[in-house]
JSON list of C-alpha atoms in Angstrom, two decimals:
[
{"chain": "A", "resi": 1, "resn": "MET", "atom": "CA", "xyz": [-9.31, 0.36, -5.42]},
{"chain": "A", "resi": 2, "resn": "LEU", "atom": "CA", "xyz": [-6.90, 1.44, -2.69]},
{"chain": "A", "resi": 3, "resn": "THR", "atom": "CA", "xyz": [-4.99, 4.66, -3.28]},
{"chain": "A", "resi": 4, "resn": "PHE", "atom": "CA", "xyz": [-1.66, 5.40, -1.62]},
{"chain": "A", "resi": 5, "resn": "ASN", "atom": "CA", "xyz": [-0.43, 9.02, -1.59]},
{"chain": "A", "resi": 6, "resn": "LEU", "atom": "CA", "xyz": [3.36, 9.08, -1.50]},
{"chain": "A", "resi": 7, "resn": "LYS", "atom": "CA", "xyz": [6.23, 11.50, -1.20]},
{"chain": "A", "resi": 8, "resn": "LYS", "atom": "CA", "xyz": [8.22, 11.87, -4.42]},
{"chain": "A", "resi": 9, "resn": "GLU", "atom": "CA", "xyz": [11.15, 9.82, -3.03]},
{"chain": "A", "resi": 10, "resn": "TRP", "atom": "CA", "xyz": [8.99, 6.73, -2.45]},
{"chain": "A", "resi": 11, "resn": "PHE", "atom": "CA", "xyz": [7.01, 7.23, -5.66]},
{"chain": "A", "resi": 12, "resn": "GLU", "atom": "CA", "xyz": [10.23, 7.22, -7.71]},
{"chain": "A", "resi": 13, "resn": "LYS", "atom": "CA", "xyz": [11.50, 4.08, -5.95]},
{"chain": "A", "resi": 14, "resn": "ILE", "atom": "CA", "xyz": [8.25, 2.30, -6.78]},
{"chain": "A", "resi": 15, "resn": "LYS", "atom": "CA", "xyz": [8.37, 3.55, -10.36]},
{"chain": "A", "resi": 16, "resn": "SER", "atom": "CA", "xyz": [11.96, 2.24, -10.78]},
{"chain": "A", "resi": 17, "resn": "GLY", "atom": "CA", "xyz": [11.05, -1.15, -9.29]},
{"chain": "A", "resi": 18, "resn": "GLU", "atom": "CA", "xyz": [13.36, -0.69, -6.29]},
{"chain": "A", "resi": 19, "resn": "LYS", "atom": "CA", "xyz": [10.44, -0.66, -3.82]},
{"chain": "A", "resi": 20, "resn": "THR", "atom": "CA", "xyz": [7.85, -3.46, -3.91]},
{"chain": "A", "resi": 21, "resn": "HIS", "atom": "CA", "xyz": [6.36, -3.07, -0.42]},
{"chain": "A", "resi": 22, "resn": "GLU", "atom": "CA", "xyz": [4.41, -0.13, 1.00]},
{"chain": "A", "resi": 23, "resn": "TYR", "atom": "CA", "xyz": [3.96, 0.26, 4.76]},
{"chain": "A", "resi": 24, "resn": "ARG", "atom": "CA", "xyz": [1.14, 1.84, 6.76]},
{"chain": "A", "resi": 25, "resn": "GLU", "atom": "CA", "xyz": [0.76, 1.90, 10.54]},
{"chain": "A", "resi": 26, "resn": "VAL", "atom": "CA", "xyz": [-1.99, -0.28, 11.96]},
{"chain": "A", "resi": 27, "resn": "LYS", "atom": "CA", "xyz": [-4.42, 2.47, 12.92]},
{"chain": "A", "resi": 28, "resn": "PRO", "atom": "CA", "xyz": [-8.21, 2.72, 12.69]},
{"chain": "A", "resi": 29, "resn": "TYR", "atom": "CA", "xyz": [-8.04, 4.56, 9.33]},
{"chain": "A", "resi": 30, "resn": "TRP", "atom": "CA", "xyz": [-6.11, 1.82, 7.48]},
{"chain": "A", "resi": 31, "resn": "THR", "atom": "CA", "xyz": [-7.78, -1.00, 9.38]},
{"chain": "A", "resi": 32, "resn": "SER", "atom": "CA", "xyz": [-11.12, 0.41, 8.27]},
{"chain": "A", "resi": 33, "resn": "ARG", "atom": "CA", "xyz": [-9.91, 0.82, 4.67]},
{"chain": "A", "resi": 34, "resn": "PHE", "atom": "CA", "xyz": [-8.78, -2.79, 4.46]},
{"chain": "A", "resi": 35, "resn": "ASP", "atom": "CA", "xyz": [-11.93, -4.04, 6.17]},
{"chain": "A", "resi": 36, "resn": "ASN", "atom": "CA", "xyz": [-14.14, -2.14, 3.71]},
{"chain": "A", "resi": 37, "resn": "PHE", "atom": "CA", "xyz": [-11.93, -3.08, 0.79]},
{"chain": "A", "resi": 38, "resn": "LEU", "atom": "CA", "xyz": [-11.98, -6.78, 1.54]},
{"chain": "A", "resi": 39, "resn": "ASN", "atom": "CA", "xyz": [-15.65, -6.79, 2.49]},
{"chain": "A", "resi": 40, "resn": "HIS", "atom": "CA", "xyz": [-15.47, -10.45, 3.56]},
{"chain": "A", "resi": 41, "resn": "TYR", "atom": "CA", "xyz": [-12.60, -10.23, 6.05]},
{"chain": "A", "resi": 42, "resn": "GLN", "atom": "CA", "xyz": [-13.20, -8.93, 9.54]},
{"chain": "A", "resi": 43, "resn": "ILE", "atom": "CA", "xyz": [-9.95, -7.49, 10.83]},
{"chain": "A", "resi": 44, "resn": "MET", "atom": "CA", "xyz": [-11.46, -5.42, 13.62]},
{"chain": "A", "resi": 45, "resn": "GLY", "atom": "CA", "xyz": [-10.99, -6.68, 17.15]},
{"chain": "A", "resi": 46, "resn": "GLY", "atom": "CA", "xyz": [-7.20, -6.79, 17.22]},
{"chain": "A", "resi": 47, "resn": "ILE", "atom": "CA", "xyz": [-4.43, -7.45, 14.75]},
{"chain": "A", "resi": 48, "resn": "GLU", "atom": "CA", "xyz": [-1.28, -9.22, 15.80]},
{"chain": "A", "resi": 49, "resn": "GLU", "atom": "CA", "xyz": [2.09, -9.30, 14.08]},
{"chain": "A", "resi": 50, "resn": "GLY", "atom": "CA", "xyz": [2.26, -12.10, 11.55]},
{"chain": "A", "resi": 51, "resn": "THR", "atom": "CA", "xyz": [-1.42, -11.79, 10.60]},
{"chain": "A", "resi": 52, "resn": "SER", "atom": "CA", "xyz": [-1.71, -12.24, 6.85]},
{"chain": "A", "resi": 53, "resn": "LEU", "atom": "CA", "xyz": [-4.71, -10.89, 4.99]},
{"chain": "A", "resi": 54, "resn": "ALA", "atom": "CA", "xyz": [-3.65, -12.87, 1.89]},
{"chain": "A", "resi": 55, "resn": "ILE", "atom": "CA", "xyz": [-5.08, -10.61, -0.78]},
{"chain": "A", "resi": 56, "resn": "LEU", "atom": "CA", "xyz": [-4.36, -11.59, -4.36]},
{"chain": "A", "resi": 57, "resn": "ASP", "atom": "CA", "xyz": [-4.70, -9.47, -7.49]},
{"chain": "A", "resi": 58, "resn": "GLU", "atom": "CA", "xyz": [-6.57, -6.53, -5.98]},
{"chain": "A", "resi": 59, "resn": "ASP", "atom": "CA", "xyz": [-6.03, -3.19, -7.72]},
{"chain": "A", "resi": 60, "resn": "CYS", "atom": "CA", "xyz": [-4.20, -0.29, -6.12]},
{"chain": "A", "resi": 61, "resn": "GLU", "atom": "CA", "xyz": [-2.87, 3.06, -7.23]},
{"chain": "A", "resi": 62, "resn": "PHE", "atom": "CA", "xyz": [0.18, 5.04, -6.14]},
{"chain": "A", "resi": 63, "resn": "VAL", "atom": "CA", "xyz": [-0.02, 8.82, -6.41]},
{"chain": "A", "resi": 64, "resn": "CYS", "atom": "CA", "xyz": [2.88, 11.25, -6.14]},
{"chain": "A", "resi": 65, "resn": "GLY", "atom": "CA", "xyz": [1.64, 13.75, -3.54]},
{"chain": "A", "resi": 66, "resn": "TYR", "atom": "CA", "xyz": [-1.91, 14.82, -4.17]},
{"chain": "A", "resi": 67, "resn": "ALA", "atom": "CA", "xyz": [-1.76, 14.96, -7.97]},
{"chain": "A", "resi": 68, "resn": "ALA", "atom": "CA", "xyz": [-4.92, 15.79, -9.87]},
{"chain": "A", "resi": 69, "resn": "LYS", "atom": "CA", "xyz": [-6.73, 12.89, -11.53]},
{"chain": "A", "resi": 70, "resn": "THR", "atom": "CA", "xyz": [-5.64, 14.23, -14.92]},
{"chain": "A", "resi": 71, "resn": "GLU", "atom": "CA", "xyz": [-1.95, 14.00, -14.06]},
{"chain": "A", "resi": 72, "resn": "LYS", "atom": "CA", "xyz": [-1.43, 10.45, -15.34]},
{"chain": "A", "resi": 73, "resn": "HIS", "atom": "CA", "xyz": [2.38, 10.69, -15.17]},
{"chain": "A", "resi": 74, "resn": "LYS", "atom": "CA", "xyz": [2.16, 11.02, -11.39]},
{"chain": "A", "resi": 75, "resn": "ARG", "atom": "CA", "xyz": [0.09, 7.88, -10.96]},
{"chain": "A", "resi": 76, "resn": "LEU", "atom": "CA", "xyz": [1.08, 4.23, -11.09]},
{"chain": "A", "resi": 77, "resn": "LYS", "atom": "CA", "xyz": [-1.27, 1.26, -11.15]},
{"chain": "A", "resi": 78, "resn": "GLY", "atom": "CA", "xyz": [-0.51, -1.92, -9.28]},
{"chain": "A", "resi": 79, "resn": "LYS", "atom": "CA", "xyz": [-1.86, -5.19, -7.96]},
{"chain": "A", "resi": 80, "resn": "ILE", "atom": "CA", "xyz": [-1.69, -6.13, -4.30]},
{"chain": "A", "resi": 81, "resn": "ILE", "atom": "CA", "xyz": [-0.12, -9.54, -3.79]},
{"chain": "A", "resi": 82, "resn": "ASN", "atom": "CA", "xyz": [-0.37, -9.82, -0.01]},
{"chain": "A", "resi": 83, "resn": "ILE", "atom": "CA", "xyz": [-0.84, -7.78, 3.14]},
{"chain": "A", "resi": 84, "resn": "THR", "atom": "CA", "xyz": [0.85, -8.90, 6.35]},
{"chain": "A", "resi": 85, "resn": "VAL", "atom": "CA", "xyz": [1.15, -7.24, 9.74]},
{"chain": "A", "resi": 86, "resn": "ILE", "atom": "CA", "xyz": [4.79, -6.88, 10.86]},
{"chain": "A", "resi": 87, "resn": "ASN", "atom": "CA", "xyz": [6.83, -4.80, 13.30]},
{"chain": "A", "resi": 88, "resn": "GLY", "atom": "CA", "xyz": [7.69, -1.47, 11.66]},
{"chain": "A", "resi": 89, "resn": "LEU", "atom": "CA", "xyz": [11.26, -1.09, 12.95]},
{"chain": "A", "resi": 90, "resn": "ASN", "atom": "CA", "xyz": [12.89, -2.48, 9.80]},
{"chain": "A", "resi": 91, "resn": "THR", "atom": "CA", "xyz": [10.58, -0.70, 7.37]},
{"chain": "A", "resi": 92, "resn": "ASP", "atom": "CA", "xyz": [10.52, 2.76, 5.77]},
{"chain": "A", "resi": 93, "resn": "LEU", "atom": "CA", "xyz": [8.49, 3.93, 8.77]},
{"chain": "A", "resi": 94, "resn": "LYS", "atom": "CA", "xyz": [11.07, 2.84, 11.37]},
{"chain": "A", "resi": 95, "resn": "VAL", "atom": "CA", "xyz": [8.51, 2.63, 14.19]},
{"chain": "A", "resi": 96, "resn": "ASP", "atom": "CA", "xyz": [8.34, -0.01, 16.92]},
{"chain": "A", "resi": 97, "resn": "LYS", "atom": "CA", "xyz": [4.66, -0.65, 16.24]},
{"chain": "A", "resi": 98, "resn": "PRO", "atom": "CA", "xyz": [2.62, -3.03, 14.10]},
{"chain": "A", "resi": 99, "resn": "VAL", "atom": "CA", "xyz": [2.43, -1.94, 10.45]},
{"chain": "A", "resi": 100, "resn": "PHE", "atom": "CA", "xyz": [0.66, -3.27, 7.38]},
{"chain": "A", "resi": 101, "resn": "ASP", "atom": "CA", "xyz": [3.26, -4.62, 4.93]},
{"chain": "A", "resi": 102, "resn": "ILE", "atom": "CA", "xyz": [1.55, -4.26, 1.56]},
{"chain": "A", "resi": 103, "resn": "GLU", "atom": "CA", "xyz": [3.37, -6.31, -1.08]},
{"chain": "A", "resi": 104, "resn": "PHE", "atom": "CA", "xyz": [2.52, -5.27, -4.64]},
{"chain": "A", "resi": 105, "resn": "GLU", "atom": "CA", "xyz": [3.62, -5.40, -8.23]},
{"chain": "A", "resi": 106, "resn": "LEU", "atom": "CA", "xyz": [3.19, -2.67, -10.81]},
{"chain": "A", "resi": 107, "resn": "ILE", "atom": "CA", "xyz": [0.95, -3.25, -13.78]},
{"chain": "A", "resi": 108, "resn": "LYS", "atom": "CA", "xyz": [3.01, -2.88, -16.93]},
{"chain": "A", "resi": 109, "resn": "LYS", "atom": "CA", "xyz": [1.42, -0.67, -19.56]},
{"chain": "A", "resi": 110, "resn": "GLU", "atom": "CA", "xyz": [0.96, -2.30, -22.94]},
{"chain": "A", "resi": 111, "resn": "LYS", "atom": "CA", "xyz": [2.62, -0.46, -25.83]}
]
């Protein structure tokens, strides 16, 4: 399962449903995480904008800051729908570099 540590602002936007995409710069750390996570997909050796990793229904978790595992109210579960590489200028990151665009949906808790 991929875990994304977030600032409170972004965590609250995800929680409210306003934010359905998370962005991470294409750097060795995240490239390695996705490569290990996918296990079958080799993304090393260069990633270009527009590359889609097409992941469906993989679990992820969003954590507000570095909350302890027992702090359930500061954690949200989700499913990754797709990961695409895009230019980061028009994202939360606002960088003119390739970024992973991680599209997700939250998993609704059953009552």
